[in-house]
Amino acid sequence: MNAADLGLPVDVPSTALFTDQYELTMLQAALKSGTADRRSVFEVFTRRLPDGRRYGVVAGTGRVLDAVENFRFDADVLGFLREQRIVDEPTLEWLASYRFSGDIWGYPEGEVYFPGSPILRVEGTFAECVLLETVILSILNHDSAIAAAASRMSVAAGGRRLIEMGARRTHELSAVAASRAAYVGGFNSTSDLAAGFRYAIPTVGTSAHAFTLLHDSERDAFQAQVDSLGRGTTLLVDTYDVTEAVRTAVEIAGPELGAVRIDSGDLLLVAHRVRQQLDELGAVNTKIVVTSDLDEYAIASLAAAPVDAYGVGTQLVIGSGHPTCSMVYKLVARAQSDDPKAPPLPVAKKSLGAKSSVGGRKWAARRVDAYGVAEAEVIGLDTVPSDLVDRQLQVELVKGGEIVAREPLDAARERHVAALAGLPMSAMQLSKGEPVLPTEYA
Amino acid sequence: MNAADLGLPVDVPSTALFTDQYELTMLQAALKSGTADRRSVFEVFTRRLPDGRRYGVVAGTGRVLDAVENFRFDADVLGFLREQRIVDEPTLEWLASYRFSGDIWGYPEGEVYFPGSPILRVEGTFAECVLLETVILSILNHDSAIAAAASRMSVAAGGRRLIEMGARRTHELSAVAASRAAYVGGFNSTSDLAAGFRYAIPTVGTSAHAFTLLHDSERDAFQAQVDSLGRGTTLLVDTYDVTEAVRTAVEIAGPELGAVRIDSGDLLLVAHRVRQQLDELGAVNTKIVVTSDLDEYAIASLAAAPVDAYGVGTQLVIGSGHPTCSMVYKLVARAQSDDPKAPPLPVAKKSLGAKSSVGGRKWAARRVDAYGVAEAEVIGLDTVPSDLVDRQLQVELVKGGEIVAREPLDAARERHVAALAGLPMSAMQLSKGEPVLPTEYA
C-alpha cells in the first residue's frame, strides 16, 4: 500500500529538501573543480551502540528506498534554491535532472547490527551519493532507535501483545515512522490511524478518561460504549474506583467483555486484583490491558502479573532513553582520477580524537559456532573471499538506480525474529552490557 | 510563507489521521448515546517539568493552528476508515462534514510555562474537541521539548550564534519542526533546507570531511571550495592536521576567509590555538565555528574560548535528554445536559496514584514583584477577577473555528526573549533545580 497511490500524501512527494545545505554547496564546488563524477563509495555505520545496549536493529531501510526514489528537484524546490542563492545556475541545472543512478547494498531491514557494521553502502559518483547523506541518516537514525527499543520491549513481553500508543508524545510524522519501526521490532499493533493507513499496521483502540467524565456516571459511559462498540470492546476502569468499575463493566457487558484497561496505580497489584475479580464474576476470557509509562523494565517487572497486553507510549517513541542512533555516512573510497572506469580506492579521515574511520568498501558476515549461535560480526575489505562460509549480511537494494528489494513490512518483522534467535542468549538481557558479538576485521 | 501555497506539501494537507483510534470510537459511542454535543472544555497542561528543568517553553502553537485548520476527513481517509471498519456509517457521515467550530485559547508561542500552566484550552462540543487530542499533543510535546533545549543552549551561548544542524539525527519531518522550534528558542539559523523552505528560517552550510577526502589533497579541496563559493566560505580544518589546514586555508582564501570549522578534538584548546594562528596569519576577522556533540553544558564550557558560532546537532533534536514533554489533554469541564446552552461545569478524574487533575476552566497570569521580576504563576478557575493586575497569559487563538492569531515566527522568537528576561535570574542556571516560579491556585 502506497499513500501516494491512495491520493493522500502522508509522506512527502519530494525528499530533496530533507538535506543539509552543505551537501548542495559541496556539489557546486565539486562540479566546478571537476571532481563531482569521481566514483565514490559511502558507508553508513555506527562507532558504538547506545550505552549498555547489546545489539542494534536496522530499521527504516524501506523508507530509505522510498526517499531515494523520490529525491527529485522539481520547479518549486529549484525556485527556492535559486531565490535563496543557495547554489549557482550550473548546479541548479544539474539538480533539475537528478536521479540516483548508482547502487546501494545494505543490511536488510530487521537485521541486527553491531559497532562497525556496514549497514548501508552507497556507490556512484560523488555528486549523486553525497546528496543523499542527510535524508538517509535521518531515516536510519530515527527508525533504528525506535526498533531497538521495541525489540527490547518485545523480549521483555515474552510473547504477550504490545500496542504502540506513543503518537501524542512525538512529532506527528515521526509517530507514523515509529509505529512502523515498532512493528518491525515486534509490536503487534498501533493506536495511530496514520500508521494503519500508510503501512497497513493493525490499529486498535480502547477508551479515554474523558469519555467516562463526559457521561453522568461511569455506568452510563460503559453502557454507551458497549451499546455502540459491542461487548468485545475494552473498557477503561480506573477513572474512579477500579473494583466498582470492573463490577459495573461485567454487569453491563457480561462475561463476553473483551478487555479492561488499567492506566494508573500499582499495575502489578491492581492487575492481580482485577484478574481475580473478573474470574469470580465469570469473565474468565476478559483480557487485561495495562498502560502508564511502561518501558522494557516495567514490562519485565509485570511478567508475573496476569496481564494480556501492554500499551506503550512515551518510552517507545523516544527509544527508551536513546531516541537516535549515532549512525554516520562516510566516504570510504573514491576513484583517484576523473576517469569513470577508475576504481574507488580507500580513503579515511585521520584526525583528532575518536572520530577516525576505517577506509575501503566493506563486506560483512556473521560467523556462527558449532551450535549455530552467532559468535562474531566479521567485516572485510573489498572482495568477499571465495571460500567464505559465514552468512553474508548485505543484500542488493538498489541497482543502477532501480530499487530491487522492496518487501512487505512483515518480511522485516519476521527477519528480526530470526536474527534475534540467532544471537547468544545474553542478547536478551535487559541490563547494561557489551555488544553480544565482537566486531572482527578479516 | 506557506508550503501549500508554494506547491510542495512539505506538511500534510489533512491532519485527520494523526489521531489515535480511540478518539474516533469514543466519538461513535458518544454520537449514539446522545452525549456527543455536550459543551466541553479540554485543557493541555503538564504535571511536571523534565527533571531539574527550571522552566518550559511553549512551541508549536502555530503548527497546532495549521493542524486544526487542516483536520478534514476527505474521501480517501473516509474510505480507509470504512474499509477497516474503524467506525460505523453514521460516524463516517459526521466526520465527512467535520470542521472545528469551537474556541481555542492558549499561551502564545515562545511564552514560558510551569507545572499546571493551562497551555491550551479547547472549547466546543465533546465530539469536535476530543478528535483533536492526539495531533495537538504530538505537536506541542515535540516542539516544546526542542524549544526548551534550544532556550537553554541559547542562554549558554550568551549571544554567540547558534546553528541548528540536527536533521540527520531525527526523523526527516521532525527535523523541520525542530529547526522551527529551535529558532523560537533562540537559534539563529539551520542547515536544514526544508526548514528554510517551509518556515523561511535562515539556512547555512559549511563543508564535510567527504569533500576534502574527494580531492587529491586538502589544498585542492580548499581551492575548489573557495573558487566556487568565494572567500567568505567556511572551511573544515580537521580532516588531517588542523595547524596545517589553517595555514593552507589562509594561504588560499587570504584574510577574507569567512570561517573555519572544527569538528573534533578538545575544542577549548584547539579553538585557542586556531584563533592565535589565524590572528598571526592576519585573518583576524575569520570566524571559528565549532561542532561535535555539543549540548548546553559543552557550550557553556566554551564560554572562554574564542568561538564565534556553535553548530548543534544531536542534542538539540533530542531535547538535550528530554525529547518530549509530558503534556496531557484533559476534559476539565462539560455541560451537565445535552442542552447546547448548558454551561460546562468542572469534572476531574480521581484515581490511583499521581494522575489526578484539577477540574474546571482555568485562567492564568504571571505575578511580578516590586522590581518587575516574575514571582508566581497564578492559576484560577472560571472568570478572571475584574481587579486582576497580573499579566494574563492566555490569548485567543481560534474563535468559532476561525484562526485569529497567526503571526510570523519572529514574533514567537522575540516573545521568548522577553519572557525569559522577565524570569528570576536563577532561570538561567543550567544546573538541576526546581521550577523558578511556584504555581499558585487563586
Short mmCIF file of N, CA and C in Angstrom, two decimals, chain A residues 6 10 12 17 19-24 26 28-29 32-33 35 38 63 76 80 86 126 133 137-139 141-142 167-173 177 191-194 196-197 203-204 206-211 213-216 224 227-229 238-240 263-265 292 318 323-324 326-327 331 334 349-351 355, chain B residues 6 10 12 17 19-24 26 28-29 32-33 35 38 63 76 80 86 126 133 137-139 141-142 167-173 177 191-194 196-197 203-204 206-211 213-216 224 227-229 238-240 263-265 292 318 323-324 326-327 331 334 349-352 355:
data_model
loop_
_atom_site.label_atom_id
_atom_site.label_comp_id
_atom_site.label_asym_id
_atom_site.label_seq_id
_atom_site.Cartn_x
_atom_site.Cartn_y
_atom_site.Cartn_z
N LEU A 6 -2.94 6.15 -2.98
CA LEU A 6 -4.24 6.35 -2.35
C LEU A 6 -4.64 7.82 -2.33
N VAL A 10 0.65 11.38 2.82
CA VAL A 10 1.10 11.29 4.21
C VAL A 10 2.61 11.44 4.23
N VAL A 12 6.00 12.79 1.96
CA VAL A 12 6.24 13.96 1.12
C VAL A 12 6.67 13.49 -0.27
N LEU A 17 14.58 18.19 -0.24
CA LEU A 17 14.96 19.26 0.68
C LEU A 17 15.26 18.77 2.10
N THR A 19 17.66 17.87 3.43
CA THR A 19 19.07 17.87 3.06
C THR A 19 19.75 19.06 3.71
N ASP A 20 20.92 18.80 4.27
CA ASP A 20 21.70 19.91 4.80
C ASP A 20 22.29 20.73 3.66
N GLN A 21 22.30 22.02 3.87
CA GLN A 21 22.73 22.93 2.81
C GLN A 21 24.10 22.57 2.26
N TYR A 22 25.00 22.10 3.13
CA TYR A 22 26.37 21.87 2.64
C TYR A 22 26.47 20.77 1.61
N GLU A 23 25.48 19.87 1.58
CA GLU A 23 25.51 18.84 0.53
C GLU A 23 25.45 19.53 -0.85
N LEU A 24 24.63 20.55 -0.93
CA LEU A 24 24.45 21.23 -2.22
C LEU A 24 25.62 22.14 -2.56
N MET A 26 28.72 21.67 -1.49
CA MET A 26 29.83 20.78 -1.86
C MET A 26 29.66 20.30 -3.30
N GLN A 28 28.20 21.92 -5.70
CA GLN A 28 28.56 23.04 -6.59
C GLN A 28 30.07 23.15 -6.76
N ALA A 29 30.78 23.07 -5.63
CA ALA A 29 32.24 23.19 -5.70
C ALA A 29 32.86 22.03 -6.46
N LYS A 32 32.39 22.40 -10.16
CA LYS A 32 33.30 23.38 -10.72
C LYS A 32 34.73 22.86 -10.81
N SER A 33 35.13 22.10 -9.78
CA SER A 33 36.54 21.64 -9.76
C SER A 33 36.74 20.39 -10.61
N THR A 35 35.62 17.32 -9.92
CA THR A 35 35.72 16.08 -9.15
C THR A 35 34.36 15.44 -8.89
N ARG A 38 33.76 11.66 -9.78
CA ARG A 38 34.64 10.57 -9.30
C ARG A 38 33.81 9.47 -8.66
N ARG A 63 11.91 2.74 4.00
CA ARG A 63 11.67 4.19 3.86
C ARG A 63 12.83 4.88 3.14
N ASP A 76 9.45 23.96 -7.88
CA ASP A 76 9.31 24.73 -6.64
C ASP A 76 10.59 24.69 -5.81
N PHE A 80 13.12 27.80 -5.01
CA PHE A 80 13.57 28.18 -3.66
C PHE A 80 15.10 28.29 -3.62
N ILE A 86 21.23 29.60 -2.83
CA ILE A 86 21.94 28.50 -2.17
C ILE A 86 23.03 27.97 -3.09
N PHE A 126 30.52 10.86 -6.81
CA PHE A 126 30.49 11.64 -5.58
C PHE A 126 29.23 12.48 -5.52
N GLU A 133 23.08 11.99 1.85
CA GLU A 133 23.54 11.78 3.22
C GLU A 133 22.48 12.09 4.28
N LEU A 137 20.47 9.32 6.68
CA LEU A 137 20.78 9.26 8.12
C LEU A 137 19.55 9.59 8.96
N SER A 138 18.76 10.57 8.55
CA SER A 138 17.54 10.89 9.31
C SER A 138 16.70 9.64 9.51
N ILE A 139 16.47 8.96 8.42
CA ILE A 139 15.57 7.80 8.47
C ILE A 139 16.17 6.68 9.30
N ASN A 141 18.70 6.69 11.47
CA ASN A 141 18.96 7.03 12.87
C ASN A 141 17.68 7.02 13.70
N HIS A 142 16.61 7.54 13.14
CA HIS A 142 15.36 7.54 13.89
C HIS A 142 14.75 6.15 13.97
N ALA A 167 1.88 8.11 19.75
CA ALA A 167 1.75 9.22 18.79
C ALA A 167 1.77 10.58 19.46
N ARG A 168 1.08 10.71 20.57
CA ARG A 168 0.94 12.02 21.20
C ARG A 168 2.23 12.52 21.85
N ARG A 169 3.23 11.68 21.90
CA ARG A 169 4.48 12.05 22.58
C ARG A 169 5.60 12.43 21.64
N THR A 170 5.33 12.41 20.34
CA THR A 170 6.40 12.74 19.39
C THR A 170 5.78 13.44 18.19
N HIS A 171 6.61 14.01 17.37
CA HIS A 171 6.15 14.68 16.14
C HIS A 171 5.18 13.77 15.38
N GLU A 172 4.17 14.36 14.80
CA GLU A 172 3.07 13.57 14.21
C GLU A 172 3.53 12.63 13.10
N LEU A 173 4.55 12.97 12.35
CA LEU A 173 5.01 12.05 11.31
C LEU A 173 6.11 11.13 11.80
N ALA A 177 6.33 6.85 11.52
CA ALA A 177 7.53 6.05 11.31
C ALA A 177 7.85 5.19 12.54
N SER A 191 -2.05 2.43 17.90
CA SER A 191 -3.25 3.25 18.02
C SER A 191 -3.30 4.33 16.94
N ASP A 192 -2.22 4.47 16.18
CA ASP A 192 -2.06 5.59 15.25
C ASP A 192 -2.71 5.27 13.91
N LEU A 193 -3.80 5.97 13.61
CA LEU A 193 -4.52 5.67 12.37
C LEU A 193 -3.68 5.95 11.14
N ALA A 194 -2.84 6.97 11.18
CA ALA A 194 -2.00 7.28 10.02
C ALA A 194 -1.04 6.12 9.73
N GLY A 196 -1.73 2.98 10.35
CA GLY A 196 -2.58 1.96 9.73
C GLY A 196 -2.81 2.27 8.27
N PHE A 197 -3.07 3.52 8.00
CA PHE A 197 -3.32 3.97 6.63
C PHE A 197 -2.09 3.78 5.75
N THR A 203 -4.55 -1.55 13.60
CA THR A 203 -4.82 -0.47 14.56
C THR A 203 -5.80 -0.95 15.62
N VAL A 204 -5.64 -0.42 16.81
CA VAL A 204 -6.54 -0.78 17.92
C VAL A 204 -6.82 0.47 18.74
N THR A 206 -8.86 1.82 22.69
CA THR A 206 -9.59 1.48 23.91
C THR A 206 -10.55 2.64 24.19
N SER A 207 -10.36 3.34 25.27
CA SER A 207 -11.19 4.48 25.61
C SER A 207 -10.39 5.37 26.55
N ALA A 208 -10.79 6.63 26.64
CA ALA A 208 -10.05 7.59 27.48
C ALA A 208 -10.90 8.00 28.68
N HIS A 209 -10.25 8.57 29.67
CA HIS A 209 -10.98 9.04 30.84
C HIS A 209 -12.01 10.10 30.47
N ALA A 210 -11.71 10.88 29.44
CA ALA A 210 -12.64 11.93 29.02
C ALA A 210 -14.01 11.35 28.69
N PHE A 211 -14.01 10.15 28.13
CA PHE A 211 -15.30 9.55 27.74
C PHE A 211 -16.13 9.22 28.97
N LEU A 213 -15.82 10.73 31.90
CA LEU A 213 -16.18 12.02 32.52
C LEU A 213 -17.28 12.75 31.75
N LEU A 214 -17.39 12.45 30.48
CA LEU A 214 -18.44 13.09 29.67
C LEU A 214 -19.84 12.65 30.12
N HIS A 215 -19.93 11.45 30.62
CA HIS A 215 -21.23 10.89 30.99
C HIS A 215 -21.55 11.18 32.46
N ASP A 216 -22.84 11.04 32.78
CA ASP A 216 -23.27 11.39 34.14
C ASP A 216 -22.83 10.36 35.16
N ALA A 224 -22.88 3.20 27.14
CA ALA A 224 -22.78 3.86 25.82
C ALA A 224 -21.73 3.18 24.96
N ASP A 227 -22.95 -0.38 23.98
CA ASP A 227 -24.05 -0.27 23.02
C ASP A 227 -23.52 0.01 21.62
N SER A 228 -22.51 0.85 21.55
CA SER A 228 -22.03 1.27 20.24
C SER A 228 -20.95 0.36 19.67
N LEU A 229 -20.05 -0.10 20.53
CA LEU A 229 -18.88 -0.83 20.03
C LEU A 229 -18.94 -2.33 20.30
N ASP A 238 -10.20 2.77 35.44
CA ASP A 238 -9.55 3.44 36.56
C ASP A 238 -9.88 4.93 36.68
N THR A 239 -11.04 5.33 36.19
CA THR A 239 -11.39 6.74 36.33
C THR A 239 -11.74 7.08 37.78
N TYR A 240 -12.50 6.19 38.42
CA TYR A 240 -12.86 6.40 39.83
C TYR A 240 -12.31 5.23 40.64
N ASP A 263 -4.74 2.12 33.75
CA ASP A 263 -3.80 3.14 33.30
C ASP A 263 -3.11 3.86 34.46
N SER A 264 -3.25 3.38 35.68
CA SER A 264 -2.62 4.06 36.80
C SER A 264 -2.51 3.11 37.98
N GLY A 265 -1.79 3.54 38.98
CA GLY A 265 -1.66 2.74 40.18
C GLY A 265 -0.55 1.71 40.10
N SER A 292 0.55 3.12 31.03
CA SER A 292 1.04 4.04 32.07
C SER A 292 2.55 4.02 32.15
N ILE A 318 10.47 7.48 22.20
CA ILE A 318 11.76 8.13 22.48
C ILE A 318 12.88 7.09 22.62
N PRO A 323 16.83 8.08 21.76
CA PRO A 323 15.94 8.41 20.65
C PRO A 323 16.63 8.51 19.28
N THR A 324 17.93 8.38 19.26
CA THR A 324 18.63 8.40 17.98
C THR A 324 19.81 7.44 18.07
N SER A 326 23.80 6.68 16.47
CA SER A 326 24.89 7.57 16.09
C SER A 326 25.45 7.15 14.73
N MET A 327 24.54 6.79 13.83
CA MET A 327 25.00 6.38 12.50
C MET A 327 25.56 7.57 11.73
N LEU A 331 32.48 8.85 3.40
CA LEU A 331 33.18 8.49 2.17
C LEU A 331 34.31 7.54 2.55
N ARG A 334 37.19 6.25 -3.11
CA ARG A 334 36.88 7.05 -4.30
C ARG A 334 37.94 6.81 -5.36
N LYS A 349 39.42 9.73 7.01
CA LYS A 349 39.79 10.87 7.83
C LYS A 349 40.71 10.39 8.95
N LYS A 350 41.79 11.15 9.16
CA LYS A 350 42.68 10.81 10.29
C LYS A 350 42.86 12.07 11.09
N SER A 351 42.06 12.20 12.12
CA SER A 351 42.12 13.47 12.84
C SER A 351 42.11 13.26 14.33
N LYS A 355 37.18 10.12 16.23
CA LYS A 355 36.31 10.17 15.06
C LYS A 355 36.93 9.60 13.79
N LEU B 6 3.17 27.29 -2.04
CA LEU B 6 4.32 27.14 -2.92
C LEU B 6 4.26 25.83 -3.71
N VAL B 10 5.16 19.94 1.97
CA VAL B 10 6.11 19.51 3.00
C VAL B 10 5.33 19.10 4.23
N VAL B 12 1.44 17.95 5.64
CA VAL B 12 0.41 17.06 5.12
C VAL B 12 -0.89 17.85 4.99
N LEU B 17 -5.70 11.99 10.22
CA LEU B 17 -5.31 10.64 10.63
C LEU B 17 -4.18 10.63 11.66
N THR B 19 -4.15 10.65 14.55
CA THR B 19 -5.18 10.53 15.58
C THR B 19 -5.19 9.09 16.09
N ASP B 20 -5.27 8.96 17.40
CA ASP B 20 -5.42 7.63 17.97
C ASP B 20 -6.82 7.10 17.70
N GLN B 21 -6.87 5.83 17.40
CA GLN B 21 -8.15 5.22 17.02
C GLN B 21 -9.25 5.49 18.04
N TYR B 22 -8.90 5.50 19.33
CA TYR B 22 -9.97 5.62 20.32
C TYR B 22 -10.69 6.95 20.27
N GLU B 23 -10.05 7.98 19.70
CA GLU B 23 -10.77 9.24 19.56
C GLU B 23 -12.02 9.02 18.68
N LEU B 24 -11.85 8.24 17.64
CA LEU B 24 -12.96 8.02 16.71
C LEU B 24 -14.01 7.07 17.28
N MET B 26 -14.62 6.64 20.49
CA MET B 26 -15.34 7.39 21.53
C MET B 26 -16.39 8.30 20.88
N GLN B 28 -17.93 7.77 18.09
CA GLN B 28 -19.05 6.92 17.64
C GLN B 28 -20.00 6.61 18.81
N ALA B 29 -19.40 6.21 19.94
CA ALA B 29 -20.24 5.86 21.10
C ALA B 29 -20.99 7.08 21.63
N LYS B 32 -23.91 7.93 19.45
CA LYS B 32 -25.02 7.00 19.66
C LYS B 32 -25.73 7.28 20.98
N SER B 33 -24.97 7.61 22.02
CA SER B 33 -25.58 7.80 23.34
C SER B 33 -26.18 9.19 23.51
N THR B 35 -24.51 12.04 23.80
CA THR B 35 -23.69 12.95 24.60
C THR B 35 -22.66 13.72 23.77
N ARG B 38 -22.44 17.65 23.99
CA ARG B 38 -22.30 18.36 25.26
C ARG B 38 -21.14 19.35 25.19
N ARG B 63 1.92 25.65 14.52
CA ARG B 63 1.67 24.37 13.83
C ARG B 63 0.35 23.76 14.28
N ASP B 76 -10.51 9.74 0.74
CA ASP B 76 -9.53 8.67 0.95
C ASP B 76 -9.48 8.24 2.41
N PHE B 80 -10.67 4.64 3.97
CA PHE B 80 -9.83 3.81 4.85
C PHE B 80 -10.58 3.42 6.12
N ILE B 86 -13.28 0.91 11.21
CA ILE B 86 -12.89 1.62 12.43
C ILE B 86 -14.14 2.20 13.10
N PHE B 126 -18.14 18.07 22.85
CA PHE B 126 -17.21 16.97 23.15
C PHE B 126 -16.67 16.38 21.86
N GLU B 133 -7.23 15.70 20.15
CA GLU B 133 -6.29 15.40 21.23
C GLU B 133 -4.91 14.98 20.72
N LEU B 137 -1.36 17.22 20.95
CA LEU B 137 -0.30 16.79 21.87
C LEU B 137 0.98 16.43 21.13
N SER B 138 0.86 15.78 19.98
CA SER B 138 2.07 15.45 19.21
C SER B 138 2.89 16.70 18.96
N ILE B 139 2.22 17.72 18.48
CA ILE B 139 2.92 18.95 18.09
C ILE B 139 3.50 19.66 19.31
N ASN B 141 4.03 18.55 22.42
CA ASN B 141 5.01 17.77 23.17
C ASN B 141 6.37 17.75 22.47
N HIS B 142 6.35 17.62 21.16
CA HIS B 142 7.63 17.61 20.43
C HIS B 142 8.27 19.00 20.39
N ALA B 167 19.37 17.65 11.60
CA ALA B 167 18.43 16.91 10.73
C ALA B 167 18.76 15.43 10.63
N ARG B 168 20.02 15.11 10.52
CA ARG B 168 20.39 13.72 10.29
C ARG B 168 20.19 12.84 11.52
N ARG B 169 19.87 13.44 12.64
CA ARG B 169 19.74 12.66 13.88
C ARG B 169 18.30 12.40 14.29
N THR B 170 17.35 12.84 13.48
CA THR B 170 15.96 12.63 13.84
C THR B 170 15.14 12.46 12.57
N HIS B 171 13.91 12.02 12.73
CA HIS B 171 13.00 11.84 11.59
C HIS B 171 13.02 13.08 10.70
N GLU B 172 12.96 12.89 9.42
CA GLU B 172 13.17 13.97 8.45
C GLU B 172 12.17 15.13 8.61
N LEU B 173 10.94 14.86 9.03
CA LEU B 173 9.99 15.95 9.22
C LEU B 173 10.00 16.48 10.65
N ALA B 177 10.40 20.53 12.00
CA ALA B 177 9.74 21.14 13.16
C ALA B 177 10.76 21.51 14.23
N SER B 191 20.82 24.23 9.17
CA SER B 191 21.40 23.63 7.97
C SER B 191 20.33 22.95 7.12
N ASP B 192 19.11 22.85 7.64
CA ASP B 192 18.05 22.04 7.02
C ASP B 192 17.31 22.86 5.96
N LEU B 193 17.50 22.49 4.71
CA LEU B 193 16.88 23.26 3.62
C LEU B 193 15.36 23.23 3.69
N ALA B 194 14.79 22.11 4.12
CA ALA B 194 13.33 22.03 4.20
C ALA B 194 12.79 23.02 5.23
N GLY B 196 14.21 25.90 5.87
CA GLY B 196 14.30 27.19 5.19
C GLY B 196 13.13 27.38 4.24
N PHE B 197 12.83 26.34 3.51
CA PHE B 197 11.73 26.38 2.55
C PHE B 197 10.40 26.60 3.24
N THR B 203 19.17 29.68 6.32
CA THR B 203 19.93 28.43 6.21
C THR B 203 21.41 28.73 6.00
N VAL B 204 22.23 27.84 6.53
CA VAL B 204 23.68 28.00 6.37
C VAL B 204 24.31 26.63 6.13
N THR B 206 28.44 24.53 5.80
CA THR B 206 29.90 24.61 5.82
C THR B 206 30.43 23.60 4.80
N SER B 207 31.11 22.58 5.25
CA SER B 207 31.61 21.55 4.36
C SER B 207 31.83 20.30 5.19
N ALA B 208 31.90 19.15 4.51
CA ALA B 208 32.06 17.88 5.21
C ALA B 208 33.44 17.29 4.91
N HIS B 209 33.84 16.33 5.74
CA HIS B 209 35.12 15.68 5.51
C HIS B 209 35.16 14.98 4.16
N ALA B 210 34.00 14.49 3.71
CA ALA B 210 33.95 13.79 2.43
C ALA B 210 34.48 14.68 1.30
N PHE B 211 34.21 15.98 1.40
CA PHE B 211 34.64 16.88 0.33
C PHE B 211 36.17 16.97 0.27
N LEU B 213 38.19 14.61 1.41
CA LEU B 213 38.68 13.29 1.00
C LEU B 213 38.48 13.03 -0.49
N LEU B 214 37.51 13.70 -1.08
CA LEU B 214 37.26 13.52 -2.51
C LEU B 214 38.43 14.02 -3.35
N HIS B 215 39.10 15.03 -2.83
CA HIS B 215 40.17 15.66 -3.59
C HIS B 215 41.52 15.02 -3.29
N ASP B 216 42.50 15.27 -4.17
CA ASP B 216 43.79 14.61 -4.03
C ASP B 216 44.61 15.19 -2.89
N ALA B 224 39.13 24.32 -4.38
CA ALA B 224 37.87 24.08 -5.10
C ALA B 224 36.72 24.79 -4.40
N ASP B 227 37.15 28.63 -4.79
CA ASP B 227 36.88 29.01 -6.20
C ASP B 227 35.39 29.08 -6.47
N SER B 228 34.67 28.15 -5.90
CA SER B 228 33.24 28.06 -6.21
C SER B 228 32.37 28.90 -5.29
N LEU B 229 32.71 28.91 -4.01
CA LEU B 229 31.82 29.54 -3.03
C LEU B 229 32.35 30.87 -2.51
N ASP B 238 39.67 20.03 10.12
CA ASP B 238 40.17 18.95 10.98
C ASP B 238 40.18 17.58 10.31
N THR B 239 40.30 17.56 8.99
CA THR B 239 40.34 16.24 8.33
C THR B 239 41.68 15.56 8.58
N TYR B 240 42.76 16.33 8.51
CA TYR B 240 44.09 15.77 8.78
C TYR B 240 44.71 16.52 9.96
N ASP B 263 35.58 20.22 14.15
CA ASP B 263 34.53 19.23 14.43
C ASP B 263 35.02 18.09 15.30
N SER B 264 36.21 18.20 15.89
CA SER B 264 36.71 17.10 16.72
C SER B 264 37.81 17.62 17.63
N GLY B 265 38.19 16.78 18.57
CA GLY B 265 39.28 17.14 19.47
C GLY B 265 38.81 17.94 20.67
N SER B 292 30.41 19.16 17.06
CA SER B 292 30.89 17.92 17.67
C SER B 292 30.16 17.66 18.99
N ILE B 318 17.13 16.02 20.11
CA ILE B 318 16.59 15.10 21.12
C ILE B 318 16.32 15.84 22.43
N PRO B 323 13.40 14.49 25.07
CA PRO B 323 12.86 14.67 23.71
C PRO B 323 11.36 14.87 23.65
N THR B 324 10.67 14.77 24.77
CA THR B 324 9.24 15.01 24.77
C THR B 324 8.88 15.69 26.08
N SER B 326 5.63 16.17 28.96
CA SER B 326 4.58 15.26 29.43
C SER B 326 3.23 15.97 29.41
N MET B 327 3.00 16.74 28.36
CA MET B 327 1.72 17.44 28.27
C MET B 327 0.58 16.46 28.03
N LEU B 331 -10.21 16.53 29.70
CA LEU B 331 -11.54 17.12 29.83
C LEU B 331 -11.64 17.70 31.24
N ARG B 334 -17.64 20.12 31.51
CA ARG B 334 -18.61 19.78 30.47
C ARG B 334 -20.00 20.14 30.96
N LYS B 349 -10.89 13.41 36.92
CA LYS B 349 -10.58 12.03 37.25
C LYS B 349 -10.04 12.00 38.67
N LYS B 350 -10.54 11.03 39.45
CA LYS B 350 -9.99 10.85 40.80
C LYS B 350 -9.59 9.41 40.91
N SER B 351 -8.33 9.12 40.69
CA SER B 351 -7.97 7.70 40.65
C SER B 351 -6.68 7.46 41.38
N LEU B 352 -6.14 6.28 41.17
CA LEU B 352 -4.93 5.84 41.85
C LEU B 352 -3.74 6.71 41.49
N LYS B 355 -2.06 10.69 39.07
CA LYS B 355 -2.61 11.14 37.80
C LYS B 355 -3.88 11.97 37.93
#
